[in-house]
Coordinates of C-alpha atoms in Angstrom, one line a residue:
Chain Q
M1 CA 42.8 85.1 60.9
V2 CA 43.9 81.9 62.8
E3 CA 44.3 78.8 60.8
V4 CA 45.5 75.4 61.9
Q5 CA 45.8 72.5 59.5
G6 CA 47.3 69.1 60.2
V7 CA 49.7 70.4 62.8
R8 CA 51.9 67.8 64.6
F9 CA 54.5 68.5 67.2
R10 CA 56.7 66.4 69.4
Y11 CA 59.0 67.4 72.2
K12 CA 62.5 65.8 72.3
D13 CA 61.9 62.2 73.6
G14 CA 58.1 63.0 74.0
P15 CA 55.1 61.4 72.3
E16 CA 53.8 62.9 69.0
M17 CA 51.0 65.4 69.5
D18 CA 48.3 65.7 66.9
F19 CA 46.3 68.9 67.0
P20 CA 42.8 69.3 65.6
D21 CA 42.3 71.6 62.6
F22 CA 40.4 74.8 63.1
F23 CA 39.8 78.2 61.7
C24 CA 39.0 81.5 63.4
G25 CA 38.0 84.5 61.4
A26 CA 38.9 88.1 62.0
G27 CA 37.2 89.6 65.0
D28 CA 35.9 86.2 66.2
R29 CA 36.5 84.8 69.6
M30 CA 37.0 81.2 70.4
L31 CA 37.8 78.9 73.3
L32 CA 40.5 76.2 73.1
L33 CA 39.3 73.9 75.9
G34 CA 41.4 71.1 77.3
N35 CA 42.5 69.4 80.5
S36 CA 46.1 69.7 81.8
G37 CA 48.4 67.5 79.7
S38 CA 46.3 68.0 76.6
G39 CA 48.9 70.2 75.0
K40 CA 47.1 73.5 75.4
T41 CA 50.2 75.5 76.2
T42 CA 52.1 73.8 73.4
L43 CA 49.5 74.7 70.9
L44 CA 49.5 78.3 72.2
H45 CA 53.3 78.5 71.8
L46 CA 52.9 77.1 68.3
L47 CA 50.4 79.7 67.4
C48 CA 52.7 82.4 68.7
G49 CA 55.7 81.0 66.8
L50 CA 57.6 80.3 69.9
L51 CA 57.7 76.6 68.9
R52 CA 57.9 75.2 65.4
P53 CA 55.6 72.3 64.3
A54 CA 57.0 69.1 63.0
S55 CA 54.5 69.3 60.2
G56 CA 51.3 71.1 59.2
K57 CA 50.3 74.6 58.4
L58 CA 49.9 77.5 60.9
A59 CA 48.7 80.9 59.6
V60 CA 48.1 83.7 62.1
A61 CA 47.2 87.3 61.5
G62 CA 48.0 86.9 57.8
R63 CA 51.4 85.4 58.3
D64 CA 52.5 81.8 57.4
L65 CA 54.5 81.0 60.5
G66 CA 56.3 78.1 58.8
A67 CA 57.7 80.4 56.1
S68 CA 58.9 83.1 58.5
T69 CA 62.4 83.5 60.0
D70 CA 62.9 83.8 63.8
R71 CA 63.7 87.5 63.4
E72 CA 60.5 88.1 61.4
L73 CA 58.5 86.3 64.1
D74 CA 60.1 88.4 66.9
V75 CA 58.9 91.6 65.1
W76 CA 55.6 90.1 64.2
R77 CA 54.9 89.2 67.8
G78 CA 55.7 92.8 68.8
D79 CA 53.4 94.2 66.1
D80 CA 50.4 91.9 65.6
V81 CA 50.2 89.6 68.6
G82 CA 49.1 90.1 72.1
I83 CA 49.7 87.4 74.7
V84 CA 48.2 87.2 78.1
F85 CA 50.1 84.6 80.1
Q86 CA 48.7 82.3 82.8
R87 CA 51.1 83.8 85.3
A88 CA 51.6 87.5 84.8
H89 CA 55.3 88.0 84.0
F90 CA 56.9 91.4 84.3
V91 CA 60.3 93.0 84.1
Q92 CA 60.6 93.3 87.9
S93 CA 62.9 96.4 87.9
L94 CA 60.5 98.5 85.8
T95 CA 57.3 100.2 86.9
V96 CA 53.9 99.1 85.6
V97 CA 53.8 101.9 83.1
E98 CA 57.3 101.1 81.8
N99 CA 56.4 97.4 81.5
L100 CA 53.3 98.4 79.5
A101 CA 55.4 100.5 77.1
L102 CA 58.1 97.9 76.8
P103 CA 56.7 96.1 73.7
H104 CA 56.6 99.4 71.8
Q105 CA 60.2 100.1 72.8
L106 CA 61.4 96.7 71.9
T107 CA 59.6 96.6 68.5
H108 CA 60.0 100.2 67.4
G109 CA 62.8 101.6 69.6
S110 CA 60.6 104.4 71.1
V111 CA 57.3 105.0 72.8
P112 CA 55.1 107.4 70.9
A113 CA 52.9 109.8 72.8
D114 CA 49.6 108.4 71.5
V115 CA 50.6 105.0 73.0
L116 CA 51.1 106.7 76.4
H117 CA 47.8 108.4 76.0
R118 CA 46.1 105.1 75.2
M119 CA 47.8 103.5 78.1
D120 CA 46.5 106.2 80.5
S121 CA 42.9 105.7 79.5
M122 CA 43.3 101.9 79.5
L123 CA 44.8 101.8 83.0
D124 CA 41.9 104.0 84.0
R125 CA 39.3 101.7 82.5
L126 CA 41.0 98.7 84.2
G127 CA 40.9 100.4 87.5
I128 CA 44.7 100.3 88.1
A129 CA 45.6 103.9 87.1
H130 CA 46.7 104.5 90.7
R131 CA 49.3 101.7 90.4
A132 CA 50.9 103.1 87.3
A133 CA 54.2 104.0 89.1
A134 CA 54.3 100.9 91.2
L135 CA 56.7 98.0 90.7
P136 CA 55.1 94.8 89.5
H137 CA 55.7 92.8 92.7
E138 CA 53.8 95.5 94.7
L139 CA 50.6 94.6 92.8
S140 CA 48.0 92.0 93.9
V141 CA 47.5 89.0 91.7
G142 CA 44.3 90.5 90.2
E143 CA 46.0 93.8 89.5
Q144 CA 48.9 92.0 87.9
Q145 CA 46.5 90.1 85.6
R146 CA 44.8 93.3 84.6
A147 CA 48.1 95.0 83.9
S148 CA 49.2 92.1 81.8
I149 CA 46.0 92.3 79.8
A150 CA 46.6 96.0 79.3
R151 CA 50.2 95.2 78.1
A152 CA 48.9 92.6 75.6
L153 CA 46.3 94.9 74.1
L154 CA 48.1 98.3 74.2
H155 CA 49.6 98.0 70.8
Q156 CA 46.2 97.0 69.3
P157 CA 47.3 93.6 68.0
K158 CA 45.3 91.7 65.4
V159 CA 45.2 88.6 67.4
V160 CA 45.1 88.1 71.2
F161 CA 46.0 84.8 72.8
A162 CA 45.1 84.3 76.4
D163 CA 46.6 81.4 78.3
E164 CA 44.5 80.4 81.3
P165 CA 43.7 84.0 82.1
T166 CA 41.2 83.1 84.9
S167 CA 42.7 80.0 86.5
A168 CA 44.2 81.9 89.4
L169 CA 41.1 84.0 90.0
D170 CA 37.8 83.5 92.0
D171 CA 34.5 83.5 90.2
H172 CA 33.9 87.2 90.6
N173 CA 37.4 88.2 89.4
A174 CA 37.3 85.6 86.6
S175 CA 34.2 87.0 85.0
A176 CA 35.5 90.6 85.5
V177 CA 38.8 89.7 83.7
M178 CA 36.9 88.1 80.9
D179 CA 34.6 91.1 80.6
I180 CA 37.7 93.3 80.3
L181 CA 39.3 91.0 77.7
D182 CA 36.1 91.0 75.6
R183 CA 35.7 94.7 75.9
E184 CA 39.3 95.8 75.3
A185 CA 40.0 93.2 72.5
A186 CA 36.7 94.0 70.7
D187 CA 38.5 94.7 67.4
A188 CA 40.8 91.8 67.6
T189 CA 40.6 88.1 67.2
L190 CA 40.6 86.5 70.6
V191 CA 41.7 83.0 71.4
V192 CA 41.4 81.9 75.0
V193 CA 43.1 78.7 76.0
T194 CA 41.8 77.2 79.2
H195 CA 40.7 74.2 81.2
D196 CA 38.4 76.5 83.2
Q197 CA 34.9 75.0 82.8
R198 CA 33.4 78.3 84.0
L199 CA 34.2 79.8 80.6
K200 CA 32.7 76.9 78.5
D201 CA 29.4 78.7 77.8
R202 CA 31.0 82.1 77.2
Y203 CA 31.7 81.7 73.5
S204 CA 29.8 79.6 71.1
Y205 CA 32.9 78.6 69.2
C206 CA 34.8 76.0 71.2
V207 CA 37.5 73.5 70.2
T208 CA 38.2 70.8 72.6
L209 CA 41.7 69.3 72.8
E210 CA 41.6 65.6 73.6
R211 CA 43.9 64.1 76.2
L212 CA 46.9 62.7 74.5
A213 CA 47.2 59.0 74.2
P214 CA 49.5 57.6 76.9
Chain K
M1 CA 59.3 108.1 77.9
T2 CA 62.9 107.0 78.4
L3 CA 63.0 103.3 78.0
G4 CA 66.1 102.5 75.9
L5 CA 68.3 99.6 76.7
S6 CA 70.8 101.6 78.7
Y7 CA 68.0 102.9 80.9
Q8 CA 66.7 99.3 81.4
A9 CA 70.2 98.2 82.2
W10 CA 70.5 100.9 84.7
R11 CA 67.2 100.0 86.3
N12 CA 68.2 96.4 86.5
L13 CA 71.4 97.2 88.2
R14 CA 69.6 99.5 90.7
A15 CA 67.0 96.8 91.4
K16 CA 69.9 94.7 92.9
P17 CA 71.8 97.3 95.0
L18 CA 73.8 94.9 97.1
Q19 CA 75.1 92.8 94.2
T20 CA 75.8 96.0 92.2
A21 CA 77.6 97.7 95.1
L22 CA 79.8 94.6 95.7
S23 CA 80.9 94.4 92.0
L24 CA 81.5 98.1 91.9
A25 CA 83.5 98.2 95.1
L26 CA 85.7 95.3 94.1
L27 CA 86.4 96.8 90.7
A28 CA 86.9 100.3 92.1
F29 CA 89.4 99.0 94.7
G30 CA 91.3 96.9 92.2
V31 CA 91.5 99.7 89.6
G32 CA 92.2 102.3 92.4
M33 CA 95.1 100.3 93.8
V34 CA 96.7 99.7 90.4
S35 CA 96.3 103.4 89.4
L36 CA 97.6 104.6 92.8
M37 CA 100.7 102.5 92.3
L38 CA 101.2 103.7 88.8
L39 CA 100.9 107.3 90.0
T40 CA 103.2 107.0 93.0
E41 CA 105.8 105.0 91.1
K42 CA 105.8 107.5 88.2
Q43 CA 105.9 110.6 90.4
V44 CA 108.5 109.3 92.8
N45 CA 110.7 108.1 90.0
D46 CA 110.3 111.4 88.2
A47 CA 111.2 113.3 91.4
F48 CA 114.3 111.2 91.9
A49 CA 115.3 111.4 88.2
R50 CA 114.7 115.2 88.0
N51 CA 116.9 115.9 90.9
I52 CA 119.8 113.6 89.9
K53 CA 120.0 115.6 86.7
D54 CA 123.7 115.5 85.6
I55 CA 125.0 114.9 89.1
D56 CA 127.5 112.1 88.5
L57 CA 129.1 111.9 92.0
V58 CA 128.5 113.3 95.4
L59 CA 131.5 114.1 97.5
G60 CA 130.9 114.1 101.3
A61 CA 132.0 112.7 104.7
K62 CA 132.3 109.0 105.0
G63 CA 129.2 107.1 106.1
S64 CA 126.3 105.5 104.3
P65 CA 126.5 106.3 100.6
L66 CA 122.7 106.2 100.3
Q67 CA 122.4 108.6 103.2
L68 CA 124.9 110.9 101.5
I69 CA 122.8 110.9 98.3
L70 CA 119.5 111.3 100.2
A71 CA 120.8 114.2 102.3
N72 CA 122.6 116.1 99.6
V73 CA 120.7 115.5 96.4
Y74 CA 117.2 115.2 97.7
H75 CA 117.5 116.9 101.1
I76 CA 115.4 114.2 102.9
D77 CA 118.0 112.8 105.2
A78 CA 120.6 114.1 107.6
P79 CA 124.1 114.6 106.2
T80 CA 126.9 112.2 107.0
G81 CA 129.1 115.0 108.4
N82 CA 131.2 117.8 107.2
I83 CA 134.4 117.9 105.1
L84 CA 137.1 120.6 104.8
Q85 CA 136.5 123.0 101.9
S86 CA 140.3 122.9 101.2
E87 CA 140.2 119.1 100.8
A88 CA 137.1 119.2 98.6
D89 CA 138.7 121.8 96.4
K90 CA 141.6 119.4 95.8
V91 CA 139.1 116.8 94.5
L92 CA 137.6 119.5 92.3
K93 CA 140.9 120.1 90.7
H94 CA 141.3 116.4 89.8
P95 CA 141.7 116.1 86.0
Y96 CA 138.8 113.6 85.8
I97 CA 136.4 116.1 87.4
A98 CA 134.7 118.8 85.3
S99 CA 132.9 120.9 87.9
G100 CA 131.4 120.9 91.3
I101 CA 128.7 122.7 93.3
P102 CA 129.5 123.2 97.0
L103 CA 126.8 122.8 99.6
A104 CA 127.0 123.8 103.3
Y105 CA 124.1 123.6 105.7
G106 CA 123.2 122.7 109.2
D107 CA 120.4 125.2 110.0
N108 CA 116.8 125.5 109.1
H109 CA 113.9 128.0 109.2
E110 CA 110.5 126.5 110.0
G111 CA 111.8 123.1 108.8
Y112 CA 113.1 124.3 105.5
R113 CA 116.9 123.9 105.1
I114 CA 119.1 126.9 104.7
V115 CA 121.7 125.9 102.2
G116 CA 124.9 127.8 101.6
T117 CA 126.0 127.4 97.9
D118 CA 126.9 129.4 94.9
H119 CA 124.8 130.4 91.8
T120 CA 125.9 127.3 89.9
Y121 CA 123.4 125.3 92.0
V122 CA 120.5 127.4 90.6
E123 CA 121.9 127.2 87.1
H124 CA 122.3 123.5 87.3
Y125 CA 118.6 123.0 87.8
G126 CA 117.7 125.7 85.3
A127 CA 115.7 127.6 87.9
E128 CA 114.5 131.1 87.1
V129 CA 114.1 134.0 89.5
N130 CA 110.4 134.8 89.9
R131 CA 110.7 138.0 92.0
G132 CA 113.8 139.9 93.3
R133 CA 117.2 138.5 92.6
L134 CA 119.7 135.8 93.5
W135 CA 121.7 136.3 96.8
S136 CA 125.0 138.1 96.6
E137 CA 125.9 139.3 100.2
P138 CA 126.1 137.1 103.3
F139 CA 122.7 136.7 105.1
E140 CA 120.8 137.4 101.9
V141 CA 118.6 134.5 100.9
T142 CA 116.7 133.5 97.8
L143 CA 113.7 131.3 98.6
G144 CA 112.5 128.2 96.8
A145 CA 108.9 128.6 95.5
R146 CA 107.4 126.1 98.0
V147 CA 109.2 127.7 100.9
A148 CA 107.9 131.2 100.0
A149 CA 104.4 129.9 99.5
Q150 CA 104.2 127.7 102.6
L151 CA 105.8 130.2 104.9
N152 CA 104.0 133.1 103.2
M153 CA 107.2 135.1 102.9
E154 CA 107.9 138.0 100.6
L155 CA 110.8 140.1 99.5
G156 CA 112.3 142.1 102.3
D157 CA 111.1 139.7 105.0
T158 CA 113.7 138.8 107.7
F159 CA 114.1 135.8 109.9
F160 CA 116.5 134.0 112.3
S161 CA 117.9 130.6 111.5
A162 CA 117.5 127.7 113.9
H163 CA 120.2 125.2 114.6
G164 CA 119.6 121.7 113.2
L165 CA 117.6 120.7 110.2
T166 CA 114.1 120.4 111.6
D167 CA 113.2 122.0 114.9
Q168 CA 113.0 125.6 116.1
T169 CA 114.4 125.2 119.7
D170 CA 117.9 126.6 119.2
V171 CA 117.5 129.9 117.3
H172 CA 120.4 132.1 116.4
T173 CA 118.9 135.4 117.3
D174 CA 122.0 137.5 116.6
K175 CA 122.1 137.0 112.8
T176 CA 119.2 138.2 110.6
F177 CA 118.6 136.7 107.2
T178 CA 116.9 138.9 104.6
V179 CA 114.8 137.6 101.6
V180 CA 116.1 139.2 98.4
G181 CA 114.6 136.9 95.9
I182 CA 112.1 134.1 95.2
L183 CA 112.6 131.4 92.6
E184 CA 110.1 130.2 90.1
A185 CA 108.8 126.7 90.9
N186 CA 110.4 124.1 88.6
G187 CA 109.7 120.8 90.4
S188 CA 113.3 120.4 91.5
V189 CA 114.7 120.1 95.0
L190 CA 115.4 123.9 94.9
D191 CA 111.7 124.5 95.5
Q192 CA 112.0 123.5 99.1
L193 CA 115.4 125.1 100.0
I194 CA 116.5 128.5 101.3
L195 CA 119.6 129.5 99.4
T196 CA 122.3 131.8 100.7
P197 CA 126.1 132.4 100.2
M198 CA 128.4 129.9 101.9
E199 CA 129.7 132.8 104.1
S200 CA 126.3 133.0 105.8
I201 CA 126.6 129.4 107.1
W202 CA 130.1 129.9 108.3
N203 CA 129.4 133.3 109.9
V204 CA 126.2 132.3 111.7
H205 CA 128.2 129.9 113.8
A206 CA 131.1 132.3 114.4
H207 CA 131.2 134.4 117.5
E208 CA 130.8 138.1 117.4
G209 CA 133.8 139.7 115.5
E210 CA 135.5 136.4 115.0
V211 CA 136.8 135.7 111.5
V212 CA 136.7 132.1 110.3
D213 CA 140.1 130.8 109.3
P214 CA 139.8 129.9 105.6
A215 CA 141.9 126.8 106.3
T216 CA 139.2 125.4 108.7
R217 CA 136.2 126.3 106.6
E218 CA 133.9 123.3 106.3
I219 CA 131.3 122.3 103.7
T220 CA 128.7 119.5 103.8
A221 CA 129.1 118.1 100.4
M222 CA 130.0 118.8 96.8
L223 CA 127.9 117.7 93.8
L224 CA 130.4 116.7 91.1
K225 CA 130.2 116.4 87.3
K226 CA 132.8 114.2 85.8
R227 CA 135.0 114.9 82.8
N228 CA 136.1 111.3 82.4
P229 CA 134.1 108.2 83.1
L230 CA 137.2 106.8 84.9
A231 CA 136.5 109.2 87.7
V232 CA 134.0 106.7 89.1
L233 CA 136.8 104.1 89.4
T234 CA 139.6 106.4 90.4
L235 CA 138.2 108.7 93.0
P236 CA 137.4 106.1 95.7
N237 CA 141.1 105.1 95.7
V238 CA 142.2 108.8 95.8
L239 CA 139.9 109.3 98.8
R240 CA 140.8 106.1 100.7
E241 CA 143.1 107.8 103.2
T242 CA 140.8 110.8 103.8
N243 CA 137.5 111.2 105.8
M244 CA 135.7 111.7 102.5
Q245 CA 133.9 109.5 100.0
V246 CA 132.1 109.7 96.7
A247 CA 128.8 108.1 96.0
L248 CA 126.9 107.6 92.7
P249 CA 123.3 108.9 92.9
A250 CA 122.1 106.8 90.0
I251 CA 123.4 103.6 91.6
E252 CA 122.2 104.3 95.2
V253 CA 118.7 105.3 94.0
N254 CA 118.5 102.2 91.9
R255 CA 119.5 100.1 94.8
M256 CA 116.8 101.8 97.0
T257 CA 114.0 101.5 94.4
Q258 CA 114.9 97.8 93.9
Q259 CA 114.3 97.3 97.6
F260 CA 110.9 99.1 97.3
G261 CA 110.3 97.0 94.3
L262 CA 109.7 93.9 96.3
G263 CA 107.0 95.7 98.2
T264 CA 105.4 97.2 95.2
A265 CA 105.4 93.9 93.4
A266 CA 103.4 92.3 96.3
L267 CA 101.0 95.3 96.3
R268 CA 100.6 95.0 92.6
A269 CA 99.8 91.3 92.9
I270 CA 97.1 92.1 95.5
A271 CA 95.6 94.8 93.3
M272 CA 95.5 92.4 90.3
L273 CA 93.9 89.8 92.5
I274 CA 91.2 92.2 93.6
M275 CA 90.5 93.1 90.0
A276 CA 90.3 89.5 89.0
L277 CA 87.8 89.0 91.8
S278 CA 85.7 91.9 90.6
F279 CA 85.6 90.4 87.1
A280 CA 84.6 87.1 88.6
S281 CA 81.8 88.9 90.5
I282 CA 80.6 90.6 87.3
F283 CA 80.7 87.2 85.6
I284 CA 78.7 85.6 88.4
S285 CA 76.2 88.4 88.7
V286 CA 75.4 88.4 84.9
L287 CA 75.1 84.6 85.1
D288 CA 72.9 84.8 88.1
N289 CA 70.8 87.5 86.4
I290 CA 70.2 85.3 83.4
R291 CA 69.0 82.5 85.7
A292 CA 66.9 84.7 88.0
R293 CA 65.5 86.8 85.2
R294 CA 64.9 84.1 82.5
H295 CA 61.1 84.6 82.7
E296 CA 61.7 88.3 82.0
L297 CA 64.1 87.6 79.2
A298 CA 61.7 85.1 77.6
L299 CA 58.9 87.6 78.1
M300 CA 60.9 90.3 76.2
R301 CA 61.2 87.9 73.4
T302 CA 57.4 87.6 73.1
M303 CA 57.1 91.4 73.0
G304 CA 59.3 92.0 70.0
G305 CA 62.7 91.7 71.6
T306 CA 65.3 89.7 69.5
P307 CA 68.0 87.5 71.0
A308 CA 70.4 90.4 70.1
T309 CA 68.3 92.7 72.2
L310 CA 68.7 90.5 75.2
Y311 CA 72.4 90.1 74.6
R312 CA 72.9 93.8 74.3
L313 CA 71.0 94.4 77.5
L314 CA 73.0 92.0 79.5
L315 CA 76.3 93.3 77.9
L316 CA 75.2 96.9 78.8
E317 CA 74.6 95.9 82.4
G318 CA 78.2 94.4 82.6
G319 CA 79.6 97.3 80.7
L320 CA 77.9 99.9 82.8
L321 CA 79.3 98.2 85.9
S322 CA 82.8 98.1 84.4
V323 CA 82.8 101.7 83.4
A324 CA 81.4 102.9 86.6
G325 CA 83.7 100.8 88.7
T326 CA 86.8 101.9 86.7
L327 CA 85.9 105.6 87.0
L328 CA 85.2 105.1 90.7
G329 CA 88.6 103.5 91.0
L330 CA 90.3 106.4 89.3
A331 CA 88.5 108.8 91.6
L332 CA 89.5 106.6 94.6
S333 CA 93.2 106.7 93.5
R334 CA 93.1 110.5 93.3
V335 CA 91.8 110.6 96.8
G336 CA 94.5 108.2 97.9
M337 CA 97.1 110.3 96.1
A338 CA 95.9 113.5 97.8
I339 CA 96.2 111.8 101.2
L340 CA 99.5 110.3 100.4
G341 CA 100.7 113.7 99.0
Q342 CA 99.7 115.3 102.3
V343 CA 101.9 112.8 104.2
V344 CA 104.8 113.2 101.8
E345 CA 104.6 116.9 101.9
N346 CA 104.5 117.1 105.7
Q347 CA 107.4 114.7 106.1
F348 CA 109.7 115.4 103.1
H349 CA 108.4 118.8 101.7
Y350 CA 107.9 117.0 98.4
D351 CA 104.9 117.6 96.2
L352 CA 102.9 114.7 94.7
D353 CA 100.4 115.8 92.1
A354 CA 97.1 114.1 92.7
F355 CA 95.4 115.2 89.5
T356 CA 97.7 114.1 86.7
V357 CA 96.5 111.4 84.3
L358 CA 99.0 109.0 83.0
P359 CA 99.0 107.4 79.6
S360 CA 99.3 104.0 81.3
E361 CA 96.1 104.8 83.2
G362 CA 94.3 105.1 79.8
L363 CA 95.6 101.6 79.1
L364 CA 94.2 100.5 82.6
V365 CA 90.8 101.9 81.7
V366 CA 90.7 100.2 78.4
A367 CA 91.9 96.9 79.9
A368 CA 89.4 97.1 82.8
V369 CA 86.4 97.9 80.7
S370 CA 87.2 95.3 78.0
V371 CA 87.8 92.6 80.6
G372 CA 84.5 93.6 82.3
L373 CA 82.7 93.4 79.0
L374 CA 84.2 90.0 78.3
A375 CA 83.2 88.9 81.8
S376 CA 79.6 89.7 80.9
A377 CA 79.7 88.7 77.2
I378 CA 80.6 85.1 78.0
P379 CA 77.6 84.3 80.4
A380 CA 75.3 86.6 78.3
R381 CA 75.8 84.3 75.3
S382 CA 73.4 81.8 77.0
S383 CA 70.6 84.4 76.5
L384 CA 71.0 83.8 72.7
R385 CA 70.0 80.1 73.2
L386 CA 67.1 80.8 75.7
D387 CA 64.2 78.4 75.1
I388 CA 61.3 80.8 75.3
S389 CA 58.5 78.2 75.2
Q390 CA 60.0 76.0 77.9
T391 CA 60.9 79.0 80.1
L392 CA 57.4 80.4 79.9
S393 CA 55.8 77.0 80.6
E394 CA 57.7 76.7 83.9
A395 CA 55.4 77.4 86.8

C-alpha cells in the first residue's frame, strides 16, 4: 500500500537526504519516528506527492507517484489520501461542516448526501457535533485537531498520513486523538509521522529516521 | 450543500468586511461619478439640441447674446428687453429670412411663463394636442404637459396672470385666462410653457377699454429660420443702427458648453482617479489575500484542488467585487441623477430622466469589470506557483 525504495531528495542548496526503504501493507499501521531535522515532514510530503524525489520509487495506494502528472496527483490526493496536519489548517471563512465537505467539493464538484450523513455521525462520535456551524478559529486546539481528523477520513481514503498529530496535545488528549485515529481509520492504511516518544509503543511496526549528517 | 467556488468567493469576501467595503465603495464612487457625468452630459446636450431644432437665429433686444438665447429658446433666463413688432416684421421680410415665430411674454402663472405666440410655435416643435384644442381667442391658453401636470390643471380651469416671470406678488386680477387645451408631452421647451395669443399679452397690460396702438405693439423676440446662409453675416449689419440684435443659438450654446467643459474635464479626471484607486485596492486585496491565506490555498491543493481551482477562486473574488461595485456605482448615479433632477426641475422646470441607460454606460460596465478582473488576475497568478510543501511546513 505504501512502498518506499531508494528515495533520495535534496532541497535547493540543501544536503542530500537519503530515506530508508520500507513497505506498509493494506490496513497496516506504522510509525515513522524521528527527531526534528530528520526529514520527517519532507518524507511525508514526498509520500503525498507534494514533493518530487530526486531518485527512487514511491508507490502509494496503488499509484506510482513518479509516473503521475501533477493534475493526476491533485485528484488522487482528493480521492485516496487523507492528511492530518501537525497544525490544523482550515479555510477560515467557512464553517466546520463546510470545511469538512470541501475535499468532496474540490474533487467531485459537489457534496453528496451520504457524505453529509457520514459527516454527521463522525462529528457525533468525535464529540464536536455541537461545533458544526462554528468557524474554525472559534474552536479549541483539541477540537480543531479532531475536526481535521474528521476531514482527513470523511472521504474514506485508502491511506491516511498523520503529521505529528499529538505534539500539541497533553497526555490525555494525545491518547484520545490516537484512539480516534485508530478507530476511524480502521479500514485504511495509517502512517503516523512523529517525534512523540509517547507513541513509540503504540504500533509494533516502527521505522526510525536517522538524523541527517551535518 | 452549496459549496461551489462562487459561494466560497462570497464567503471569503464576507470574512473581510472592511477590506471588501473599501474596495466596493471606491469602485462604486468611481463608476457612479463617471456614469453620472455621462448621464447629465447626454441629457443636457439632448435638451439643448432638441430645443434649438431649426432655429437659426434669434432676434431680440440688444444685450448679452447668450442671455437672448437662454431666455427665448430655453426659457431659463430673463429676456434682454422688448422690441417693436413693426421693426421685427421688417426683419422678417428680409429676403434672406424664410420664416419667424414671434414670442411675447412678461407674465407667469405659478412660475410658468405665459408666452404669447402663434400656432407656428407648436408646429415647429411638432407638438400634438392631447386634450382640447389650441388657443384661438385672446385669454385662451393651451398648457404644456408639465405645466398641466405640476399645477394639476384641466380644461376649463381659469387663472390670473402675475407680473414678472417668477413670483406671484403682482397679480393682474382683472383679466382671466381660460384653459382650452393641453399639449402632449414631447420633451421640448413647450412642455413648460403656457401658450396664448399675442393679444392676451398686449391686453393684459392695457387699461380698461384702452386699445393698444398697433404701431407701439412690442414683442420679446422672434425665432428666425434663414433662407440663405448669408443671413448670418448680413443681418448684424442691417440691425446695427436699431436696438435689436440677432444671436445664433448653436454658437452661443457651444460657447457655453465649452466653458462647462473645463469643469467636467476636471470632474472626469477625479472620477477616473477614484476608479484607478479602486482597481489598485482590488489588486492589493487579492495580493494580500494570497499572502494571508496561503496556508488555506496550500491546504486546498492537498484536498483535490488544482492550481486552476485556486486561480478561479481568486479571480471570482475580484470579479465579484468588480461586478458588485460597478452595479452599486450605477445605482448610485441614478440616485445622484434623481437628486440633480429634482434641483434642475425646481430651478429650471426641466426634466432629467434618472432611469435611462446609455449605451456608453454598457461600455463603462464592460470596462470596469474587465479591469477589475485584470486587477485580480495579475496577483492571482502567483497562486499557480504556490509551493505547497514549503507553505505547509511553515509554522
